[in-house]
Structures are given as structure tokens and as C-alpha cells.
CSV table of C-alpha atoms in Angstrom, one decimal:
chain,number,residue,atom,x,y,z
A,1,MET,CA,-96.0,15.3,49.1
A,2,THR,CA,-93.5,17.2,51.3
A,3,ILE,CA,-91.4,19.9,49.9
A,4,ARG,CA,-88.3,21.2,51.4
A,5,SER,CA,-86.1,24.2,51.2
A,6,PHE,CA,-82.8,24.1,51.1
A,7,ASP,CA,-80.4,27.0,52.5
A,8,THR,CA,-77.4,27.6,50.7
A,9,GLY,CA,-75.7,29.6,53.3
A,10,LEU,CA,-76.0,26.4,55.6
A,11,HIS,CA,-74.5,24.3,52.9
A,12,ALA,CA,-71.3,26.6,52.4
A,13,ARG,CA,-70.6,26.0,56.0
A,14,LEU,CA,-71.1,22.5,56.2
A,15,ILE,CA,-68.7,22.1,53.5
A,16,LEU,CA,-65.5,24.4,55.4
A,17,ILE,CA,-66.1,22.4,58.3
A,18,PHE,CA,-65.8,19.2,57.1
A,19,LEU,CA,-62.7,20.7,55.3
A,20,ALA,CA,-61.2,21.7,58.1
A,21,ALA,CA,-61.8,18.4,59.8
A,22,LEU,CA,-60.5,16.5,57.4
A,23,LEU,CA,-57.0,18.8,56.9
A,24,THR,CA,-57.0,17.9,61.0
A,25,ALA,CA,-57.8,14.3,61.2
A,26,ALA,CA,-55.5,13.4,58.0
A,27,PRO,CA,-52.1,12.4,59.0
A,28,ALA,CA,-48.9,13.9,57.6
A,29,MET,CA,-48.4,13.4,53.8
A,30,ALA,CA,-45.1,12.2,52.3
A,31,GLU,CA,-43.5,15.1,50.0
A,32,LEU,CA,-43.0,14.8,46.5
A,33,GLU,CA,-39.1,14.1,45.6
A,34,ILE,CA,-38.4,15.3,42.0
A,35,LEU,CA,-35.2,14.0,40.9
A,36,ASP,CA,-33.3,16.9,38.5
A,37,THR,CA,-32.8,15.0,35.5
A,38,GLU,CA,-31.8,18.2,33.2
A,39,ALA,CA,-27.8,17.2,33.3
A,40,PRO,CA,-28.1,13.3,33.2
A,41,GLY,CA,-24.8,11.3,32.3
A,42,VAL,CA,-24.0,10.3,28.9
A,43,ILE,CA,-23.2,6.9,27.9
A,44,ARG,CA,-21.7,6.7,24.1
A,45,ILE,CA,-21.9,3.3,22.8
A,46,VAL,CA,-21.0,2.6,19.0
A,47,LEU,CA,-23.7,0.8,17.2
A,48,SER,CA,-23.4,-3.2,17.8
A,49,LYS,CA,-20.5,-2.9,20.5
A,50,SER,CA,-20.7,-3.0,24.2
A,51,THR,CA,-19.6,-1.7,27.3
A,52,ILE,CA,-19.9,-2.4,31.2
A,53,LEU,CA,-21.9,0.1,33.7
A,54,THR,CA,-19.9,0.1,36.8
A,55,ALA,CA,-22.5,1.9,39.4
A,56,ASP,CA,-21.5,3.8,42.8
A,57,ARG,CA,-24.1,1.4,45.3
A,58,PRO,CA,-25.7,-1.4,44.3
A,59,VAL,CA,-28.8,-1.8,41.7
A,60,SER,CA,-32.1,-3.2,42.5
A,61,ARG,CA,-33.6,-2.4,39.0
A,62,VAL,CA,-32.9,-1.2,35.3
A,63,SER,CA,-35.2,0.6,33.4
A,64,LEU,CA,-34.6,1.5,29.3
A,65,ALA,CA,-36.8,3.9,28.0
A,66,GLU,CA,-36.5,1.7,24.3
A,67,PRO,CA,-35.4,-1.7,24.7
A,68,GLU,CA,-35.1,-1.8,20.9
A,69,ALA,CA,-32.0,0.7,20.9
A,70,ALA,CA,-29.7,-1.2,23.3
A,71,SER,CA,-29.7,-4.9,25.2
A,72,ILE,CA,-28.7,-5.0,28.9
A,73,VAL,CA,-27.5,-7.4,31.1
A,74,VAL,CA,-27.2,-7.5,34.8
A,75,LEU,CA,-23.8,-9.0,35.7
A,76,SER,CA,-23.4,-8.1,39.4
A,77,PRO,CA,-25.3,-5.8,41.7
A,78,ARG,CA,-22.6,-3.2,40.5
A,79,GLN,CA,-22.1,-3.7,37.1
A,80,ILE,CA,-24.4,-3.9,34.1
A,81,TYR,CA,-23.6,-4.5,30.3
A,82,ILE,CA,-24.9,-3.2,27.8
A,83,THR,CA,-24.9,-3.6,23.7
A,84,GLY,CA,-26.3,-0.8,21.1
A,85,LYS,CA,-28.9,-2.2,18.9
A,86,LYS,CA,-30.1,0.9,16.6
A,87,LEU,CA,-28.8,4.2,16.0
A,88,GLY,CA,-30.6,6.4,17.7
A,89,THR,CA,-31.2,8.0,22.1
A,90,THR,CA,-32.3,6.7,24.9
A,91,THR,CA,-32.1,6.5,28.8
A,92,LEU,CA,-31.2,4.5,31.1
A,93,THR,CA,-32.7,4.7,34.3
A,94,LEU,CA,-31.0,2.8,37.9
A,95,TRP,CA,-32.9,2.5,41.4
A,96,SER,CA,-31.3,1.4,44.9
A,97,GLY,CA,-33.9,0.2,46.8
A,98,GLY,CA,-36.8,2.4,46.4
A,99,GLN,CA,-34.9,5.0,45.1
A,100,VAL,CA,-33.5,6.6,41.8
A,101,SER,CA,-29.8,6.6,41.9
A,102,ALA,CA,-28.6,7.3,38.5
A,103,VAL,CA,-30.6,8.6,35.3
A,104,TYR,CA,-28.4,8.3,32.0
A,105,ASP,CA,-28.6,9.3,28.5
A,106,LEU,CA,-27.6,6.5,26.4
A,107,VAL,CA,-26.4,7.2,22.8
A,108,ILE,CA,-25.7,4.9,20.4
A,109,THR,CA,-23.4,6.6,17.3
A,110,PRO,CA,-22.1,4.9,14.0
A,111,ASP,CA,-19.0,3.0,14.0
A,112,VAL,CA,-16.6,6.0,13.2
A,113,THR,CA,-13.3,4.7,13.3
A,114,ARG,CA,-14.1,1.9,11.2
A,115,LEU,CA,-14.7,4.9,8.8
A,116,LYS,CA,-11.6,6.2,9.3
A,117,ARG,CA,-9.6,3.3,8.8
A,118,MET,CA,-11.4,2.4,5.4
A,119,ILE,CA,-10.8,6.0,4.1
A,120,HIS,CA,-6.7,6.0,5.4
A,121,GLU,CA,-6.4,2.2,3.7
A,122,ILE,CA,-9.0,3.3,0.1
A,123,LEU,CA,-7.9,7.2,-0.4
A,124,PRO,CA,-4.2,7.7,1.4
A,125,ARG,CA,-4.0,10.8,0.1
A,126,GLU,CA,-6.7,12.4,1.6
A,127,ARG,CA,-5.2,13.3,4.8
A,128,SER,CA,-7.3,16.4,5.7
A,129,VAL,CA,-10.4,14.9,5.9
A,130,GLN,CA,-11.7,14.6,9.7
A,131,VAL,CA,-14.4,12.0,10.4
A,132,LEU,CA,-16.6,13.2,13.9
A,133,SER,CA,-19.7,11.4,15.3
A,134,SER,CA,-22.8,13.8,16.0
A,135,GLY,CA,-25.5,11.8,17.8
A,136,GLU,CA,-26.6,9.5,15.5
A,137,SER,CA,-25.1,11.4,12.3
A,138,ILE,CA,-21.9,11.3,11.1
A,139,THR,CA,-20.0,14.6,10.1
A,140,LEU,CA,-17.4,15.1,7.7
A,141,SER,CA,-15.7,18.3,7.4
A,142,GLY,CA,-12.4,19.3,5.6
A,143,SER,CA,-11.2,18.6,2.3
A,144,VAL,CA,-10.1,16.8,-0.6
A,145,SER,CA,-8.0,16.9,-3.4
A,146,ASN,CA,-10.9,16.2,-6.2
A,147,THR,CA,-14.6,15.5,-6.2
A,148,ALA,CA,-13.8,11.4,-7.3
A,149,ASP,CA,-12.5,11.6,-3.6
A,150,LEU,CA,-15.5,13.1,-2.6
A,151,THR,CA,-18.1,11.0,-3.9
A,152,SER,CA,-16.0,7.7,-2.8
A,153,VAL,CA,-15.7,9.5,1.1
A,154,LEU,CA,-19.4,10.0,0.8
A,155,SER,CA,-20.1,6.1,0.0
A,156,LEU,CA,-18.0,4.8,2.5
A,157,ALA,CA,-19.8,7.2,5.1
A,158,GLU,CA,-23.4,6.0,3.6
A,159,ALA,CA,-22.5,2.6,3.9
A,160,GLU,CA,-21.8,3.2,7.7
A,161,ALA,CA,-25.4,5.4,8.5
A,162,PRO,CA,-27.5,5.3,5.6
A,163,GLY,CA,-29.3,8.7,5.2
A,164,LYS,CA,-27.7,10.5,8.4
A,165,VAL,CA,-24.2,11.9,6.7
A,166,VAL,CA,-23.6,15.2,6.9
A,167,ASN,CA,-21.5,16.6,4.7
A,168,LEU,CA,-19.3,19.5,5.4
A,169,LEU,CA,-16.0,19.0,3.1
A,170,ARG,CA,-14.9,21.5,0.6
A,171,VAL,CA,-12.9,20.5,-2.4
A,172,ASP,CA,-9.4,22.0,-3.1
A,173,GLY,CA,-7.4,23.0,-6.1
A,174,VAL,CA,-8.5,24.2,-9.9
A,175,GLN,CA,-11.8,22.5,-10.2
A,176,GLN,CA,-12.7,25.0,-12.9
A,177,VAL,CA,-12.2,23.3,-16.1
A,178,MET,CA,-13.1,25.1,-20.1
A,179,LEU,CA,-13.9,23.3,-22.8
A,180,GLU,CA,-12.9,23.9,-26.8
A,181,VAL,CA,-14.8,22.6,-29.0
A,182,ARG,CA,-13.8,23.2,-33.2
A,183,VAL,CA,-16.5,21.7,-35.7
A,184,ALA,CA,-15.0,22.0,-39.2
A,185,GLU,CA,-16.8,21.1,-42.1
A,186,MET,CA,-15.9,21.4,-46.2
A,187,SER,CA,-18.5,20.6,-48.5
A,188,ARG,CA,-17.9,20.7,-52.2
A,189,THR,CA,-21.0,20.3,-54.7
A,190,ALA,CA,-20.9,19.8,-58.7
A,191,LEU,CA,-23.6,19.8,-60.7
A,192,LYS,CA,-24.2,20.0,-64.3
A,193,ARG,CA,-27.7,19.4,-65.8
A,194,MET,CA,-29.4,19.5,-69.6
A,195,GLY,CA,-33.3,19.3,-70.5
A,196,ILE,CA,-35.5,20.0,-73.6
A,197,ASN,CA,-38.8,20.7,-74.0
A,198,LEU,CA,-40.9,21.0,-77.2
A,199,ALA,CA,-44.2,22.3,-77.7
A,200,ALA,CA,-45.3,22.5,-82.1
A,201,THR,CA,-48.6,23.8,-83.0
A,202,PHE,CA,-49.7,22.7,-86.9
A,203,SER,CA,-52.5,23.3,-88.6
A,204,ASN,CA,-54.8,21.1,-87.3
A,205,PHE,CA,-52.9,20.0,-84.6
A,206,THR,CA,-50.2,20.6,-81.4
A,207,ILE,CA,-47.7,18.4,-80.0
A,208,TYR,CA,-46.2,18.6,-76.3
A,209,SER,CA,-43.0,17.7,-74.8
A,210,PHE,CA,-42.8,17.3,-70.8
A,211,LEU,CA,-39.4,16.2,-69.5
A,212,ASN,CA,-38.0,16.8,-65.9
A,213,ASN,CA,-41.0,18.6,-65.1
A,214,LEU,CA,-39.7,21.5,-67.0
A,215,THR,CA,-42.9,22.8,-68.5
A,216,SER,CA,-46.7,21.9,-67.5
A,217,LEU,CA,-50.2,22.8,-69.2
A,218,ALA,CA,-52.2,25.2,-67.5
A,219,ALA,CA,-54.9,24.1,-65.2
A,220,ASP,CA,-57.7,26.1,-67.0
A,221,GLY,CA,-57.5,24.2,-70.1
A,222,SER,CA,-56.4,27.1,-72.2
A,223,GLY,CA,-53.7,25.1,-73.7
A,224,ARG,CA,-51.0,27.7,-72.3
A,225,ILE,CA,-47.4,26.2,-70.9
A,226,ASP,CA,-46.6,27.0,-67.4
A,227,LEU,CA,-42.6,27.6,-67.2
A,228,THR,CA,-41.0,26.2,-64.2
A,229,ASP,CA,-37.7,27.9,-62.2
A,230,LYS,CA,-35.6,25.4,-63.8
A,231,ILE,CA,-35.7,26.8,-67.8
A,232,ASN,CA,-33.2,29.5,-68.1
A,233,GLY,CA,-33.5,29.6,-72.2
A,234,VAL,CA,-36.4,29.6,-75.1
A,235,PHE,CA,-36.1,30.0,-78.2
A,236,GLN,CA,-38.8,29.8,-81.1
A,237,TYR,CA,-39.5,29.0,-84.8
A,238,ASN,CA,-42.7,30.4,-86.6
A,239,ASN,CA,-43.3,30.3,-90.3
A,240,GLY,CA,-47.1,31.2,-90.6
A,241,GLN,CA,-48.6,27.6,-90.7
A,242,SER,CA,-46.4,26.3,-88.0
A,243,ASN,CA,-45.3,27.0,-84.7
A,244,ILE,CA,-42.4,25.4,-82.6
A,245,ILE,CA,-41.2,26.5,-79.5
A,246,GLY,CA,-38.8,24.7,-77.2
A,247,MET,CA,-37.4,25.1,-73.5
A,248,LEU,CA,-34.0,24.5,-72.5
A,249,ASP,CA,-32.9,24.0,-69.0
A,250,ALA,CA,-29.0,24.0,-69.2
A,251,LEU,CA,-27.2,24.4,-65.7
A,252,LYS,CA,-23.3,23.8,-64.7
A,253,ALA,CA,-22.2,24.5,-61.2
A,254,HIS,CA,-19.8,24.2,-58.8
A,255,GLY,CA,-20.3,25.2,-54.8
A,256,LEU,CA,-18.2,25.1,-52.2
A,257,ALA,CA,-19.2,25.3,-48.3
A,258,ARG,CA,-17.0,26.0,-45.0
A,259,LEU,CA,-18.3,25.9,-41.5
A,260,LEU,CA,-15.8,26.9,-38.6
A,261,ALA,CA,-17.6,27.0,-35.1
A,262,GLU,CA,-15.9,27.2,-32.2
A,263,PRO,CA,-17.6,27.1,-28.7
A,264,ASN,CA,-16.0,27.7,-25.6
A,265,LEU,CA,-17.8,27.0,-22.2
A,266,THR,CA,-16.8,27.0,-18.4
A,267,CYS,CA,-18.1,24.6,-15.5
A,268,VAL,CA,-16.9,24.0,-12.3
A,269,SER,CA,-16.1,19.9,-11.9
A,270,GLY,CA,-18.9,17.6,-11.4
A,271,GLU,CA,-21.7,20.6,-13.0
A,272,SER,CA,-23.7,20.4,-16.3
A,273,ALA,CA,-23.4,23.8,-18.2
A,274,ASP,CA,-24.9,24.6,-21.5
A,275,PHE,CA,-25.4,27.0,-23.8
A,276,LEU,CA,-27.0,27.9,-27.7
A,277,VAL,CA,-26.3,30.4,-30.1
A,278,GLY,CA,-29.1,30.3,-32.1
A,279,GLY,CA,-32.3,30.7,-32.4
A,280,GLU,CA,-35.9,28.6,-32.2
A,281,ILE,CA,-38.2,28.0,-35.1
A,282,PRO,CA,-41.5,27.5,-35.3
A,283,ILE,CA,-43.0,24.5,-36.6
A,284,PRO,CA,-47.0,24.2,-36.7
A,285,LYS,CA,-48.3,20.6,-35.9
A,286,PRO,CA,-52.1,19.9,-36.5
A,287,GLY,CA,-54.2,19.3,-33.4
A,288,ALA,CA,-57.7,18.2,-32.2
A,289,LEU,CA,-60.8,19.8,-33.7
A,290,GLY,CA,-58.7,21.2,-37.0
A,291,THR,CA,-56.2,23.4,-34.8
A,292,VAL,CA,-52.5,24.0,-35.3
A,293,SER,CA,-50.6,24.4,-32.4
A,294,ILE,CA,-47.0,25.6,-32.7
A,295,GLU,CA,-43.9,23.8,-31.4
A,296,PHE,CA,-40.4,25.7,-31.3
A,297,LYS,CA,-37.5,23.5,-32.3
A,298,PRO,CA,-33.5,25.1,-31.4
A,299,PHE,CA,-31.1,25.3,-33.8
A,300,GLY,CA,-27.8,27.1,-34.2
A,301,VAL,CA,-24.4,26.2,-32.6
A,302,GLY,CA,-24.8,24.8,-29.4
A,303,LEU,CA,-22.8,22.9,-26.3
A,304,SER,CA,-23.2,20.9,-23.5
A,305,PHE,CA,-20.9,19.1,-21.2
A,306,THR,CA,-20.5,17.7,-17.7
A,307,PRO,CA,-16.6,17.8,-16.5
A,308,THR,CA,-15.4,15.8,-13.5
A,309,VAL,CA,-11.7,16.6,-12.3
A,310,LEU,CA,-10.1,13.0,-11.4
A,311,SER,CA,-7.3,12.4,-8.6
A,312,SER,CA,-4.7,11.9,-11.3
A,313,GLY,CA,-5.4,15.2,-13.0
A,314,ALA,CA,-7.3,13.8,-16.0
A,315,ILE,CA,-10.2,15.6,-17.0
A,316,ASN,CA,-13.6,13.2,-17.7
A,317,LEU,CA,-16.0,14.9,-20.0
A,318,HIS,CA,-19.3,13.7,-21.0
A,319,VAL,CA,-19.8,16.3,-23.8
A,320,SER,CA,-22.4,17.1,-26.5
A,321,PRO,CA,-21.6,19.4,-29.3
A,322,GLU,CA,-24.0,20.1,-32.2
A,323,VAL,CA,-24.3,23.0,-35.4
A,324,SER,CA,-27.2,23.1,-36.9
A,325,GLU,CA,-28.8,25.5,-39.6
A,326,LEU,CA,-31.9,26.2,-40.8
A,327,ASP,CA,-32.2,23.9,-44.8
A,328,TYR,CA,-34.6,25.7,-47.1
A,329,THR,CA,-33.9,23.5,-50.0
A,330,ASN,CA,-35.4,20.4,-48.1
A,331,ALA,CA,-38.4,22.7,-47.0
A,332,MET,CA,-42.4,21.3,-46.8
A,333,ARG,CA,-44.8,22.8,-47.0
A,334,TYR,CA,-48.4,22.1,-44.8
A,335,GLN,CA,-51.3,23.9,-45.4
A,336,GLY,CA,-49.5,27.2,-46.8
A,337,TYR,CA,-47.0,27.2,-43.9
A,338,GLU,CA,-43.4,26.6,-45.7
A,339,ILE,CA,-41.2,24.4,-43.3
A,340,PRO,CA,-37.5,24.1,-43.6
A,341,ALA,CA,-35.7,21.3,-42.7
A,342,ILE,CA,-32.8,21.6,-40.3
A,343,ALA,CA,-29.4,20.3,-41.3
A,344,THR,CA,-27.3,19.1,-38.2
A,345,ARG,CA,-24.2,17.6,-37.1
A,346,LYS,CA,-23.8,16.4,-33.7
A,347,ALA,CA,-21.8,14.2,-31.6
A,348,THR,CA,-22.6,12.9,-28.0
A,349,THR,CA,-19.4,10.8,-26.1
A,350,VAL,CA,-17.2,10.3,-22.7
A,351,VAL,CA,-13.6,10.9,-22.8
A,352,ASP,CA,-10.7,11.6,-20.6
A,353,LEU,CA,-8.0,14.0,-21.2
A,354,ALA,CA,-5.6,15.7,-19.5
A,355,ASP,CA,-5.1,19.5,-18.8
A,356,GLY,CA,-4.4,20.6,-22.9
A,357,GLN,CA,-5.2,17.5,-24.2
A,358,SER,CA,-7.2,18.0,-27.6
A,359,PHE,CA,-9.3,14.3,-29.1
A,360,ALA,CA,-11.1,14.1,-32.3
A,361,ILE,CA,-14.3,12.8,-31.2
A,362,ALA,CA,-16.2,12.8,-34.6
A,363,GLY,CA,-15.2,12.7,-38.2
A,364,LEU,CA,-17.0,12.1,-41.5
A,365,ILE,CA,-15.7,11.9,-45.2
A,366,SER,CA,-18.9,11.6,-47.2
A,367,GLU,CA,-19.1,11.7,-50.6
A,368,SER,CA,-22.3,10.9,-53.0
A,369,LEU,CA,-22.5,10.7,-56.9
A,370,LYS,CA,-25.9,11.2,-58.1
A,371,GLU,CA,-26.8,10.6,-62.4
A,372,ASN,CA,-30.6,10.8,-63.9
A,373,ASN,CA,-31.1,10.8,-67.9
A,374,HIS,CA,-34.7,10.6,-69.0
A,375,ARG,CA,-35.5,10.4,-72.4
A,376,PHE,CA,-38.8,9.5,-75.4
A,377,PRO,CA,-38.7,6.1,-76.4
A,378,VAL,CA,-36.8,5.8,-80.0
A,379,LEU,CA,-36.5,9.5,-80.1
A,380,GLY,CA,-34.2,10.0,-77.6
A,381,ASP,CA,-32.0,7.1,-78.6
A,382,LEU,CA,-31.7,9.0,-82.2
A,383,PRO,CA,-27.9,9.9,-82.7
A,384,VAL,CA,-28.3,13.6,-82.8
A,385,LEU,CA,-31.5,14.8,-82.7
A,386,GLY,CA,-31.7,12.7,-79.7
A,387,MET,CA,-31.0,15.4,-77.3
A,388,LEU,CA,-33.4,17.6,-78.6
A,389,PHE,CA,-35.7,14.2,-76.6
A,390,ARG,CA,-33.6,14.1,-73.5
A,391,SER,CA,-33.0,15.1,-70.2
A,392,SER,CA,-29.5,14.7,-68.2
A,393,ASP,CA,-28.4,15.6,-64.9
A,394,TYR,CA,-25.4,14.8,-62.5
A,395,GLN,CA,-24.9,15.7,-59.4
A,396,LYS,CA,-21.8,15.1,-56.8
A,397,ASN,CA,-21.8,16.0,-53.3
A,398,LYS,CA,-18.5,15.6,-51.1
A,399,THR,CA,-18.2,16.4,-47.5
A,400,GLU,CA,-15.3,16.1,-44.8
A,401,LEU,CA,-16.0,17.2,-41.3
A,402,VAL,CA,-14.3,16.4,-38.0
A,403,ILE,CA,-15.4,17.8,-34.2
A,404,ILE,CA,-12.1,18.2,-31.8
A,405,VAL,CA,-12.5,18.7,-28.1
A,406,THR,CA,-9.5,20.3,-26.1
A,407,ALA,CA,-9.9,20.6,-22.1
A,408,HIS,CA,-8.2,23.3,-19.9
A,409,LEU,CA,-8.1,23.5,-16.1
A,410,VAL,CA,-8.6,27.2,-15.6
A,411,LYS,CA,-8.6,30.0,-12.6
A,412,PRO,CA,-10.6,33.3,-12.5
A,413,LEU,CA,-9.1,36.1,-15.2
A,414,ASP,CA,-7.8,39.7,-14.3
A,415,MET,CA,-10.4,41.6,-16.4
A,416,ALA,CA,-8.6,44.3,-16.2
A,417,LYS,CA,-5.9,43.1,-18.7
A,418,GLN,CA,-8.2,41.4,-20.7
A,419,THR,CA,-9.9,42.4,-24.2
A,420,LEU,CA,-13.4,42.0,-24.9
A,421,PRO,CA,-15.3,42.1,-28.7
A,422,GLY,CA,-15.2,45.9,-29.9
A,423,ASP,CA,-12.7,47.4,-27.3
A,424,ASP,CA,-10.3,47.8,-30.3
A,425,PHE,CA,-13.3,49.5,-32.2
A,426,LYS,CA,-13.3,53.1,-33.2
A,427,GLU,CA,-15.4,55.4,-35.4
A,428,PRO,CA,-14.3,56.2,-38.8
A,429,THR,CA,-14.1,59.7,-39.5
A,430,ASP,CA,-16.0,61.6,-41.9
A,431,TYR,CA,-12.9,61.0,-44.3
A,432,GLU,CA,-12.5,57.5,-43.6
A,433,PHE,CA,-15.9,56.2,-43.8
A,434,TYR,CA,-16.7,58.3,-47.1
A,435,MET,CA,-13.8,58.7,-49.0
A,436,LEU,CA,-11.5,55.8,-48.0
A,437,GLY,CA,-14.7,53.5,-47.6
A,438,LEU,CA,-13.6,52.3,-44.1
A,439,LEU,CA,-16.0,50.7,-41.9
A,440,GLU,CA,-13.5,51.6,-38.0
A,441,GLY,CA,-11.4,53.9,-37.8
A,442,LYS,CA,-7.5,53.8,-37.7
A,443,ASN,CA,-5.6,53.2,-35.0
A,444,THR,CA,-7.7,51.0,-33.1
A,445,GLY,CA,-6.7,49.6,-30.2
A,446,SER,CA,-8.2,50.3,-26.2
A,447,ALA,CA,-5.8,51.7,-23.8
A,448,ALA,CA,-5.7,47.9,-22.0
A,449,ALA,CA,-5.0,46.4,-25.1
A,450,ILE,CA,-2.1,48.8,-26.2
A,451,ALA,CA,-1.0,48.4,-22.3
A,452,ALA,CA,-0.8,44.2,-22.8
A,453,SER,CA,0.4,44.5,-26.4
A,454,GLN,CA,3.5,47.0,-24.9
A,455,ALA,CA,4.1,44.5,-22.1
A,456,ASN,CA,4.5,41.0,-23.4
A,457,SER,CA,6.5,42.7,-26.4
A,458,GLN,CA,4.6,40.8,-29.2
A,459,PRO,CA,3.4,42.5,-32.5
A,460,GLU,CA,-0.3,43.6,-33.2
A,461,THR,CA,-1.1,40.6,-34.8
A,462,VAL,CA,-0.4,37.3,-33.0
A,463,VAL,CA,-0.9,33.9,-34.5
A,464,ARG,CA,-2.5,31.8,-31.9
A,465,PRO,CA,-3.2,28.2,-33.6
A,466,GLU,CA,-3.5,27.0,-30.2
A,467,THR,CA,-7.0,28.2,-30.1
A,468,GLY,CA,-8.0,28.6,-33.6
A,469,PHE,CA,-7.9,32.4,-33.3
A,470,ASP,CA,-5.4,34.2,-35.3
A,471,GLY,CA,-5.4,37.8,-36.1
A,472,ASP,CA,-7.3,41.0,-34.5
A,473,PHE,CA,-10.3,38.5,-34.5
A,474,GLY,CA,-11.0,36.0,-31.5
A,475,HIS,CA,-10.8,36.4,-27.7
A,476,ALA,CA,-9.2,33.0,-25.8
A,477,TRP,CA,-9.1,33.1,-22.3
A,478,PRO,CA,-6.1,32.6,-20.3
A,479,ARG,CA,-5.0,28.9,-18.7
């Protein structure tokens, strides 16, 4: 076996000699030519339309970077027919002989001319709308008179370039809406009730009468009589061997309740606003494995509405007023919890109003009558003594409810000229508080309120039926 040694220095010298011979023996290589395409020409074509490109020299070859974007037809050595097929940008390259003669950026844009014509025909009053083509997108700028026309312009633009509309439009004019809602309710009740329960004990036996759940026997078996909260009179007769006890439930009552809620709320056209003045009550809910979870239910005076200012000056309103309160008379008990019911008056509707107009969106007139008569057979039918074995009640309810909404176009106010709740309050002096029993000091009035009163030359007490506020109570925003 023969082992040869290799000289690394000799190997390096042989490589250098080979490279030198190669460089001297090889013919001169052609220089690499790079075409400067940093600022190529731009050809703009409307989608689905065509144009003819005329070259400076005869064209031997044509190349399109994205064939799906456009179609090309060579009409002559110097003329090329181009049609836009898809929104976007691609590159068009022309060869003359064996060299590149020209490079173009081919931009296919939406048809803004047709969009401008449609906007002018459908919305002739909107002359401040500007339509520009920015690459494959449509840019809308300028202003419109209302939000309804803004929606129409955007819909037309989306039809021309779906998902590629840049909205720079602004809405001119007053676009803030203040909504006044009045909820007025009057409820009248009349109640008459008469019931008698007897308990008689003789030498050898005892008689009980139970009508209308006025009384009951004790659960411990002692024979004691338990009275309910309906008992408002007790009489007793005892002659030594006989004991007669009577429990009386006699009531005549009249009730009157008045509810007036006036929530006011301001919102920009096209947006939604809501508020709630009240609170939330915890409601226990049974859960898994005997657990109890808590759910909160809102109650109080609430208002939710969405205004839209139309081109005609009318105001389209989607309004939902609500007035609710806790009702403990219909409360329910659950595992030691007393859960009150919620009495609610609410309405949801859509109406069109002009500035300052009002609509009664909901109304209710309800009248109910309930009569009950409980009696013992035979004994309760006796002419005179029968009243001792009867229990009667009479209940009548009458309710009137109306909900009125008023819409106003409003502008921002000058805070220096306005008064707020509490501005006119002045703490009473010791003499006014202790001797006169006044909760507010005399000669109340802030500087702003006095100045506004003097400027308007109005008396101190001003009646404002248009807002529902009168006197010193209530503050209305300016129109």
C-alpha cells in the first residue's frame, strides 16, 4: 500500500496559476445592464374600460406581471389595446428588439365618473361631496347636510368599490338632538273591607270560626288564637262559664298616587344614548348544589333613544322610556329573602318629529273592580245575625297613564349664563332655621341667576309650560 503526502503550499500556488490563466484566456464578458425603474410611467385605466397605448418605437414583446388584472391586445407594432379587469396595480413591460424599451405601472381604478353622476342625480343638493380615486380605493371628502345623505353616499360608493371606500366626509349643521320625555300617571284606589271572626268557649266545648284568614290556631296545640295584621278591633264577653271573643276587621280607605317623571337626554344624530336614575336590586337565584347566586335588576327612571336628523329637517327617533319602582305589596319570600316585585311603565317605538313637536307615544286608562264575599252556610244568610258570620271586601282601582316625547335640535350653551340646581341655595341663619323653621335662607339667588333675570326683565318666578317646569324648580336647556 502506497501513501502519498500532499503539499498544501504547492496546492495553493496551483490554484492561483489556474485562476490567472482563466482570466487571461477568457474573452471579454458583456456588461450587465440594469434598467432604472424607480420612476416608471403610470397608466390609469377605469375598471371594465379600455385605452390604447402608442409606443415610441416598434414593440417586439409585451409582458404583464398579473394577467388577471388586465387584458392586452397588440393592434400594431406601435399600438397596444389594454382593458382593465380587476381593481389593483400591476406592471406592463415593453421590449423593442432584444432590449426593454419601457416599463409602466398599470393602475386599474373604480369608475368615479359614474359615481359622481349618480350622487348628483340622487342627491342634487349635496354639492360639496368630492369623489377621488386613490389607487384601487375611492376617497370621499367634503361635507353633507345630514346623516341620512351620508349613509346614501356611502352606499353608492360601496357599490362601486366594495370594502375599499375611504370616508372623509363630515356632517354640517345642527346634528345634536335633545329629547324630553314626560311620563305622567294618576292612580286612584277605593277599598272597603268588613270581616268578623268568633271564638266561643263554654263549659264543655269550644267553637272557632275562621273567615278570610283573620285568625288561626297556634301550631303548638295550646289552643291559643293567633291574630293577623288585618285585625283592628277585638271585643270579649265573659259571664263566668262562657267566654265569647270577637275579632273585627273593618276598613274603608281611599288612595291617590301621582307620578311625574321628565327625563331629558342629548345625543348626536345617528348615535345611541341612555341613562338610568334609580338603582339595582339584588335578586337571589338558585344555583347548582344548593348554592344561591345574585342577579341585579335595574329600576328607576330610564331613557334610551337613537335620533337621526333627516334631510327634510325632521327627526327620526327610536325611543324607549321606562319608569319602574319596587312593589313590596306583591313581594315574594324565598329561603328567608323578601324579593319585591317591580312595577314598570315602559314603551318602545319609532316616530318622526319636527323640531319642537311632541307625540303621545303611549297611553293607558285602566279601571278594575273586585268584590269578595265569604260566609258560613245558613248562618251567614240570616237577616241580622248573619253579618257576624260574613266577611266582605270591595276594591276599585283606576289608573291614567300617558307618555309624551318632544324632540329639539340643540346647540352648545354658554355655561357662564346658565344656572344649575343648587346655585340659588343659601344656608339659613340661626334665626331663620330655629325661629322661622326655614330650610333655605331668604333673598336667595346667585349672581348669574340675578344677572340673567335682570337682562330678561322677567319676574323671579317664571312659568315654563313648554318644558313642564315652573317656578324655582327645574332647569331647562336652551334651544
